[in-house]
mmCIF file with all atom_site columns, C-alpha atoms in Angstrom:
data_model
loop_
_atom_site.group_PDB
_atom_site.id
_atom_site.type_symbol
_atom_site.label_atom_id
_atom_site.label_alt_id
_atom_site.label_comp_id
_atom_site.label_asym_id
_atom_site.label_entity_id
_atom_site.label_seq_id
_atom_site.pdbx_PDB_ins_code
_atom_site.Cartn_x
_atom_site.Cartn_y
_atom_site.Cartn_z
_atom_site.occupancy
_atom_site.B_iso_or_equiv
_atom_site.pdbx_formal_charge
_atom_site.auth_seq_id
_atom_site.auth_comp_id
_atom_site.auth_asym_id
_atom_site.auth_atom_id
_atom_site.pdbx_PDB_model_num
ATOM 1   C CA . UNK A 1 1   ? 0.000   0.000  0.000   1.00 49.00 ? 151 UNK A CA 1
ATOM 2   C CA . UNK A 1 2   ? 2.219   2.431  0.738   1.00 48.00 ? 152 UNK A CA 1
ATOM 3   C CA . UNK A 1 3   ? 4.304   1.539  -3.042  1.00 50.00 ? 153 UNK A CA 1
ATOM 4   C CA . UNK A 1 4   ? 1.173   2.678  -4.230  1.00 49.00 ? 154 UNK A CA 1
ATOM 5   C CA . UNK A 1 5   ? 0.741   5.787  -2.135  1.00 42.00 ? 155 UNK A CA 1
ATOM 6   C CA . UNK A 1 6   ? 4.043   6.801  -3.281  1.00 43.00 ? 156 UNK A CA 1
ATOM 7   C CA . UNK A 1 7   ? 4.249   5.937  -6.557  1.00 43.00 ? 157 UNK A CA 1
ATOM 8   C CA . UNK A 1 8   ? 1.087   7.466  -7.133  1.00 45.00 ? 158 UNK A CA 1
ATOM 9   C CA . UNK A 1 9   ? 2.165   10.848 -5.376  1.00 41.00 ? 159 UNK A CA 1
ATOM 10  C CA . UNK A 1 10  ? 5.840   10.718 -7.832  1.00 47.00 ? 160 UNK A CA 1
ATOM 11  C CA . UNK A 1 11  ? 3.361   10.441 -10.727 1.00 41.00 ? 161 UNK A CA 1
ATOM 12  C CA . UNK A 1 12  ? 1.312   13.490 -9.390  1.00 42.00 ? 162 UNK A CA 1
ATOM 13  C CA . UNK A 1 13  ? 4.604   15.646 -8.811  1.00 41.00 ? 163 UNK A CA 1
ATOM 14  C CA . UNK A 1 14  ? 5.810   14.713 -12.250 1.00 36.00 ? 164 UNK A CA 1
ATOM 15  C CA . UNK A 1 15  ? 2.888   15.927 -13.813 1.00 37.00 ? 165 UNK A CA 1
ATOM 16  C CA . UNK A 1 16  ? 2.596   18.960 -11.668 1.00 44.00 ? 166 UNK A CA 1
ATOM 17  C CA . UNK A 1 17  ? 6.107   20.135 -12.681 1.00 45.00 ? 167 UNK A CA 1
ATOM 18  C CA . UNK A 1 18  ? 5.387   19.022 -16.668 1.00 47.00 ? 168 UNK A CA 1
ATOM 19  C CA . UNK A 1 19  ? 1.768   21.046 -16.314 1.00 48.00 ? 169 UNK A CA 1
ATOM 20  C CA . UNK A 1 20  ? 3.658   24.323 -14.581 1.00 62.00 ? 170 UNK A CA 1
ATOM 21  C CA . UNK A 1 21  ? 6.755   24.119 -17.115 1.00 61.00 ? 171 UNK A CA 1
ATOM 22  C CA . UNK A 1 22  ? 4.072   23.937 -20.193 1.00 74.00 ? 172 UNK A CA 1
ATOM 23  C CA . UNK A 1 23  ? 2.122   26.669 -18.629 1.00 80.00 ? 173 UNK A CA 1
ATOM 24  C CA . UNK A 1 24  ? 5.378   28.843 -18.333 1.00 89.00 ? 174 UNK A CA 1
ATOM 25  C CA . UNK A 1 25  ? 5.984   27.998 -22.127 1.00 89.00 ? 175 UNK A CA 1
ATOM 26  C CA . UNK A 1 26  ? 2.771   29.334 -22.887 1.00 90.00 ? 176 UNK A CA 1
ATOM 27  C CA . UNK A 1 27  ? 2.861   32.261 -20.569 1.00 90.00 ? 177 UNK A CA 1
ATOM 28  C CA . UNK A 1 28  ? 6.256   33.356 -22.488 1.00 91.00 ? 178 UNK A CA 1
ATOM 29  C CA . UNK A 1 29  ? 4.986   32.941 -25.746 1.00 89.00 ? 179 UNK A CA 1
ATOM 30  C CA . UNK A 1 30  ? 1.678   34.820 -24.996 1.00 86.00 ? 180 UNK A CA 1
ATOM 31  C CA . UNK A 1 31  ? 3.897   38.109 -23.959 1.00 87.00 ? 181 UNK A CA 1
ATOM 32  C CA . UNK A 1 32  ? 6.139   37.637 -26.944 1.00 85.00 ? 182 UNK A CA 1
ATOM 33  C CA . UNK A 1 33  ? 3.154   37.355 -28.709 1.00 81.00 ? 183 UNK A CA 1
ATOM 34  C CA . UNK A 1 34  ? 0.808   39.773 -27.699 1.00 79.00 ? 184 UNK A CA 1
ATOM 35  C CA . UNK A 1 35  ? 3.728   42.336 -26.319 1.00 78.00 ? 185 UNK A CA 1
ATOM 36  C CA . UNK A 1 36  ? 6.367   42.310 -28.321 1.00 80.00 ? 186 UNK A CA 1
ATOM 37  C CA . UNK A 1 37  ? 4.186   41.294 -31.795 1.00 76.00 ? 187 UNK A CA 1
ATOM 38  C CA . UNK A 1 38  ? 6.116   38.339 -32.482 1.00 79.00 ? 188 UNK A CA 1
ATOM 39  C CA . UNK A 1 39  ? 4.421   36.248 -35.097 1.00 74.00 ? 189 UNK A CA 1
ATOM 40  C CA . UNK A 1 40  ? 6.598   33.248 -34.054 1.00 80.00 ? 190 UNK A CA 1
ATOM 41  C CA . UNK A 1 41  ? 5.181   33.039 -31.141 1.00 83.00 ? 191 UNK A CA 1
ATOM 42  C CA . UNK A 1 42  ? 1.799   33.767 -31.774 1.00 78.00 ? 192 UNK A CA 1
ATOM 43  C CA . UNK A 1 43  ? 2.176   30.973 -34.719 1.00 75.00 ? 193 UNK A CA 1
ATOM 44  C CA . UNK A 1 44  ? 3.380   28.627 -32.068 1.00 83.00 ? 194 UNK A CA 1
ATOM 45  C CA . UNK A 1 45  ? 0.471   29.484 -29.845 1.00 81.00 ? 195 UNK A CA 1
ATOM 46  C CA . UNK A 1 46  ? -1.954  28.982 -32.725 1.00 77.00 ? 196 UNK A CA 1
ATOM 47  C CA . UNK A 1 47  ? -0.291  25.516 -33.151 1.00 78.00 ? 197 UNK A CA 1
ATOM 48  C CA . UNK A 1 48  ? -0.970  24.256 -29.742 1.00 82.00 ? 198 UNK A CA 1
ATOM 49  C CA . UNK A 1 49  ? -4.181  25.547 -29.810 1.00 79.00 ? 199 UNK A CA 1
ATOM 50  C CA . UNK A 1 50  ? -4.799  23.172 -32.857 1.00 72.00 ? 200 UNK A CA 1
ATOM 51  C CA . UNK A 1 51  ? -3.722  20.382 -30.871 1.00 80.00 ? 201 UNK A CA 1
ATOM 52  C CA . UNK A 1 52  ? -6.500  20.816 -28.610 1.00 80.00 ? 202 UNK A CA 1
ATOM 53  C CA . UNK A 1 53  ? -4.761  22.261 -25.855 1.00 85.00 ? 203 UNK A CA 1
ATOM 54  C CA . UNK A 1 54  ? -7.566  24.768 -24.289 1.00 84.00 ? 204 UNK A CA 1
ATOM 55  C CA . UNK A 1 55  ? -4.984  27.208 -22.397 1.00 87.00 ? 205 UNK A CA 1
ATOM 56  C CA . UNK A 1 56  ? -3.462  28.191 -25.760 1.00 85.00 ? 206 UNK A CA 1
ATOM 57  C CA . UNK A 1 57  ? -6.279  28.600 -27.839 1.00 81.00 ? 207 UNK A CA 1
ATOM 58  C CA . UNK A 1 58  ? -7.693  31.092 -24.759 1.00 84.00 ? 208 UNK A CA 1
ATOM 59  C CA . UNK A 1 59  ? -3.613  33.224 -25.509 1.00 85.00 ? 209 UNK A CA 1
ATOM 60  C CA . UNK A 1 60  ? -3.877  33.032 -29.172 1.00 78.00 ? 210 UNK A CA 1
ATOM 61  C CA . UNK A 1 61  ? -7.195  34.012 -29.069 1.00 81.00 ? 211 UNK A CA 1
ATOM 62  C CA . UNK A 1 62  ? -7.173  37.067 -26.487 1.00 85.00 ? 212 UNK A CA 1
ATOM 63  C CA . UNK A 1 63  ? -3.672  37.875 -28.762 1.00 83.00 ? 213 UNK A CA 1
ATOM 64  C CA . UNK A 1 64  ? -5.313  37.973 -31.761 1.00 85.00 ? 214 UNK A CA 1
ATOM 65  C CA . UNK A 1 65  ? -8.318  39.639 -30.677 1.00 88.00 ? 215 UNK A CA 1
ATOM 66  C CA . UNK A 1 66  ? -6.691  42.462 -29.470 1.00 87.00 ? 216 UNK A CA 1
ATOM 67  C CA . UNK A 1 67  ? -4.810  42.647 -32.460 1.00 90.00 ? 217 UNK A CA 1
ATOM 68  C CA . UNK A 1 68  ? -8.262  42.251 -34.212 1.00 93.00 ? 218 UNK A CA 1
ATOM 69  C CA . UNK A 1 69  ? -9.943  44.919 -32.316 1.00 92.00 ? 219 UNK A CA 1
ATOM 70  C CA . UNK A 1 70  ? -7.064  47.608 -32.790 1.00 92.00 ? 220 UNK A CA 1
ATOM 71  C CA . UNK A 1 71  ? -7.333  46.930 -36.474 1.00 94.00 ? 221 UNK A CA 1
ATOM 72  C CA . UNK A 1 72  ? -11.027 47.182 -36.404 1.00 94.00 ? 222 UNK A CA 1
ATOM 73  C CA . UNK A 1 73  ? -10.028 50.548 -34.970 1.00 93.00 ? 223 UNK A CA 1
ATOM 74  C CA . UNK A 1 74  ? -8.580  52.064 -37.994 1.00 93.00 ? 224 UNK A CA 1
ATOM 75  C CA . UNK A 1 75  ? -10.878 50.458 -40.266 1.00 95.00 ? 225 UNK A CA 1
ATOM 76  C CA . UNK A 1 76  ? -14.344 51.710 -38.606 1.00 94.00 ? 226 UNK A CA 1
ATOM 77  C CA . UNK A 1 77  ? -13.201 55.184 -36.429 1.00 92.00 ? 227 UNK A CA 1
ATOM 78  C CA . UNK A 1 78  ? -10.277 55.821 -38.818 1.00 91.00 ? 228 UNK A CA 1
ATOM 79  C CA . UNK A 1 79  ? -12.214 55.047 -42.220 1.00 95.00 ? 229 UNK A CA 1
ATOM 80  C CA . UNK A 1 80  ? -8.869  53.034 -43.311 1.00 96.00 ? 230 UNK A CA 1
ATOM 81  C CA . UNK A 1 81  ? -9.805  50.993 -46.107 1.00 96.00 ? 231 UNK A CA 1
ATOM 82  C CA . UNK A 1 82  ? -6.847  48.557 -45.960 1.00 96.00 ? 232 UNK A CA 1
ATOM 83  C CA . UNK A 1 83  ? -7.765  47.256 -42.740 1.00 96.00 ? 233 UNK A CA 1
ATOM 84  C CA . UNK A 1 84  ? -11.080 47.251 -43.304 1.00 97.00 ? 234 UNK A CA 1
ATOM 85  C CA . UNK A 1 85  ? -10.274 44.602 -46.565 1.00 97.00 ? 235 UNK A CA 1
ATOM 86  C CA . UNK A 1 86  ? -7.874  42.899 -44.165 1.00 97.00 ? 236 UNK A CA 1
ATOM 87  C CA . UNK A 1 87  ? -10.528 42.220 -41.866 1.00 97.00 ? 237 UNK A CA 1
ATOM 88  C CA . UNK A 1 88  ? -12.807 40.917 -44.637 1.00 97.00 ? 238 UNK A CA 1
ATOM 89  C CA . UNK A 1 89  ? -9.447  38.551 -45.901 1.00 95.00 ? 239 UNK A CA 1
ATOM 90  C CA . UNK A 1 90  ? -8.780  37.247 -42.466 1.00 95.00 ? 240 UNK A CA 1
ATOM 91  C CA . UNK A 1 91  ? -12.773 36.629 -42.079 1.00 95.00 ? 241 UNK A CA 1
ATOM 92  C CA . UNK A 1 92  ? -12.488 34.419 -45.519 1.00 96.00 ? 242 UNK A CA 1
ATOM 93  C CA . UNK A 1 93  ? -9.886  32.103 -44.012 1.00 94.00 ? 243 UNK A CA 1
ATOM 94  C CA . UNK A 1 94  ? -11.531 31.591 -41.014 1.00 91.00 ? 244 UNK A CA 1
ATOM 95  C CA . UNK A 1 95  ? -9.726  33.862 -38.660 1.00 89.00 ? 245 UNK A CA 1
ATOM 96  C CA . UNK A 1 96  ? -6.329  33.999 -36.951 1.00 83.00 ? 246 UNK A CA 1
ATOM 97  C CA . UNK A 1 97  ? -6.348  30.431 -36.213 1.00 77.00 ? 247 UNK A CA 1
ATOM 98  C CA . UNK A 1 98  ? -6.849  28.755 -39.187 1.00 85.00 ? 248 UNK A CA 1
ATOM 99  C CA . UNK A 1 99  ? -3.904  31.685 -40.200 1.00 84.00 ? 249 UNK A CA 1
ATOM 100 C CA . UNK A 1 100 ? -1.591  30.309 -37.626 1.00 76.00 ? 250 UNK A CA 1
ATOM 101 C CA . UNK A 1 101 ? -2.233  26.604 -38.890 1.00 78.00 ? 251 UNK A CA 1
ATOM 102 C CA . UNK A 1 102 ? -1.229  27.785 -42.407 1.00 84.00 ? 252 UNK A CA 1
ATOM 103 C CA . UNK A 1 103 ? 1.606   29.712 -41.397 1.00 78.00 ? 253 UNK A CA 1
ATOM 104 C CA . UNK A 1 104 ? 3.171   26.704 -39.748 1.00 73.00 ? 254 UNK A CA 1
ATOM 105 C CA . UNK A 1 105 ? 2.400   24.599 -43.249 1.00 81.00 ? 255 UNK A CA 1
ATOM 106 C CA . UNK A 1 106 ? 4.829   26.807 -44.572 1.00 81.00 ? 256 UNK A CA 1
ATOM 107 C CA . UNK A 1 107 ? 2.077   29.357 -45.986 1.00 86.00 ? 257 UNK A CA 1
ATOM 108 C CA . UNK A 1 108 ? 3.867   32.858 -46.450 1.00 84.00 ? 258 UNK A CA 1
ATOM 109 C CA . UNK A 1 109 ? 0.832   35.131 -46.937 1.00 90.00 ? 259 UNK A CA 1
ATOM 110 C CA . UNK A 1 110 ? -1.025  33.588 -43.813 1.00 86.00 ? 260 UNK A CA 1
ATOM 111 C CA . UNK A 1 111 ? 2.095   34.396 -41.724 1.00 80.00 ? 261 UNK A CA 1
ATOM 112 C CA . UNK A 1 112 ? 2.736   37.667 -42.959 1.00 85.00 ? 262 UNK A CA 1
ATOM 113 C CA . UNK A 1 113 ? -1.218  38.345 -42.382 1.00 89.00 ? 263 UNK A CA 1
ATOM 114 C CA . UNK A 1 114 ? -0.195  36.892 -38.663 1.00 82.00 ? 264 UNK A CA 1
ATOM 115 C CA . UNK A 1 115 ? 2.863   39.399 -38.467 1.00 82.00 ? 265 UNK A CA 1
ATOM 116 C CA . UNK A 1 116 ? 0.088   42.436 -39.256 1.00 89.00 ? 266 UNK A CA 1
ATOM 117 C CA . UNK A 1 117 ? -2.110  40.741 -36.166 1.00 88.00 ? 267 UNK A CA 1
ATOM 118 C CA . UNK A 1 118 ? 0.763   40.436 -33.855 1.00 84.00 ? 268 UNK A CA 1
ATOM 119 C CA . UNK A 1 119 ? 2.057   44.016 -34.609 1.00 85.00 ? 269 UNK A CA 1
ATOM 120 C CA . UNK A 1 120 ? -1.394  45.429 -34.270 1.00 89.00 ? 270 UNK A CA 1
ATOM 121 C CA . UNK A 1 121 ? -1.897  43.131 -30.760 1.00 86.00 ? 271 UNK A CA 1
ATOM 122 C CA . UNK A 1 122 ? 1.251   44.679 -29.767 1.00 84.00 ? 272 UNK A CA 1
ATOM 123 C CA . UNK A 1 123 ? 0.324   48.265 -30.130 1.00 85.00 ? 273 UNK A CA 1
ATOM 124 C CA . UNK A 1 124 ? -2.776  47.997 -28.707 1.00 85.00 ? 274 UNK A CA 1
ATOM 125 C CA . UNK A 1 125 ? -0.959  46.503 -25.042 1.00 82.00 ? 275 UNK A CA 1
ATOM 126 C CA . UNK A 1 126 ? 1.083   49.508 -25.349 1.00 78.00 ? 276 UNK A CA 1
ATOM 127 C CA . UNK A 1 127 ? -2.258  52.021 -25.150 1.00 72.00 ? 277 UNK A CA 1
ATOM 128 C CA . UNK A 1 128 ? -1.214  53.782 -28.228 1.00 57.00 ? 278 UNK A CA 1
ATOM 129 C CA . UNK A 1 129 ? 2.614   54.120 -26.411 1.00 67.00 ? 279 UNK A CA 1
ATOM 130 C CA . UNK A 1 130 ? 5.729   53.787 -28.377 1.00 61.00 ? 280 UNK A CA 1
ATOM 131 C CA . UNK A 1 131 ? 5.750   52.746 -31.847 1.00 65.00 ? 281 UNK A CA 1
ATOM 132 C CA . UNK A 1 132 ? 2.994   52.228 -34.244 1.00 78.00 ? 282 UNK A CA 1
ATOM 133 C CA . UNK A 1 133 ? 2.175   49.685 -36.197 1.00 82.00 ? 283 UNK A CA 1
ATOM 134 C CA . UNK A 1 134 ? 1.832   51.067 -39.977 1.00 86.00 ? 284 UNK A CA 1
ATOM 135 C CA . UNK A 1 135 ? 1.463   48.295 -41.525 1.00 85.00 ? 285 UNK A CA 1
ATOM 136 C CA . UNK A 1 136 ? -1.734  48.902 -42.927 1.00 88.00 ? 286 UNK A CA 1
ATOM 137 C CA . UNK A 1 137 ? -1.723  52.270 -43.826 1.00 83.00 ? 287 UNK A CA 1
#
């Protein structure tokens, strides 16, 4: 009995240390993502949230949504056409996740649509400070 006890607590501290070392993975690529508008690591997100993994697909998605939502700025209050087209492109593919699956089949234009996300995510965690993103004017 107590074999079991103790195997079965070395089995539960194993996967407590794999869960918190895969959570600080994430974490890191969600501010690289989202912070510092790298489409690497918003691709990478957008891969493990393809593999079903529920934590990733929440990053990717609250990445790309802010990225979403600051280009859906400049396309409504601003009047910018190009983002408002960009919108409509990303819509057609079936949104930034189905763009990171593409990117990492080796898909240039859905990564490069990915980079415009991520550098739109990133300016809009910096509250309009530091750098714009002009990619889409």
């Amino acid at each position: 009995m107590k074999r079991i006890f103790v195997g079965t607590l070395s089995l539960a501290t194993l996967l407590s240390i794999t869960l918190r070392a895969e959570s600080n993975q994430l974490n890191n690529l969600y501010e690289s993502c989202y912070k510092n508008g790298n489409v690497r690591s918003c691709a990478t997100l957008a891969i493990f949230c393809g593999q079903r993994n529920s934590r990733a697909c929440n990053l990717v998605n609250t990445a790309s949504g802010a990225g979403i939502a600051q280009i859906n700025y400049y396309c409504r209050e601003r009047n910018n056409n190009r983002a408002c087209n960009f919108l409509r492109l990303v819509n057609q593919v079936g949104g930034p996740r189905n763009l990171g699956r593409f990117c990492s089949q080796g898909d240039r234009q859905a990564c490069n649509a990915l980079n415009v996300i991520a550098c739109y995510a990133a300016e809009n965690s910096r509250a309009s400070r530091g750098p714009r993103c002009i990619l889409l004017h």
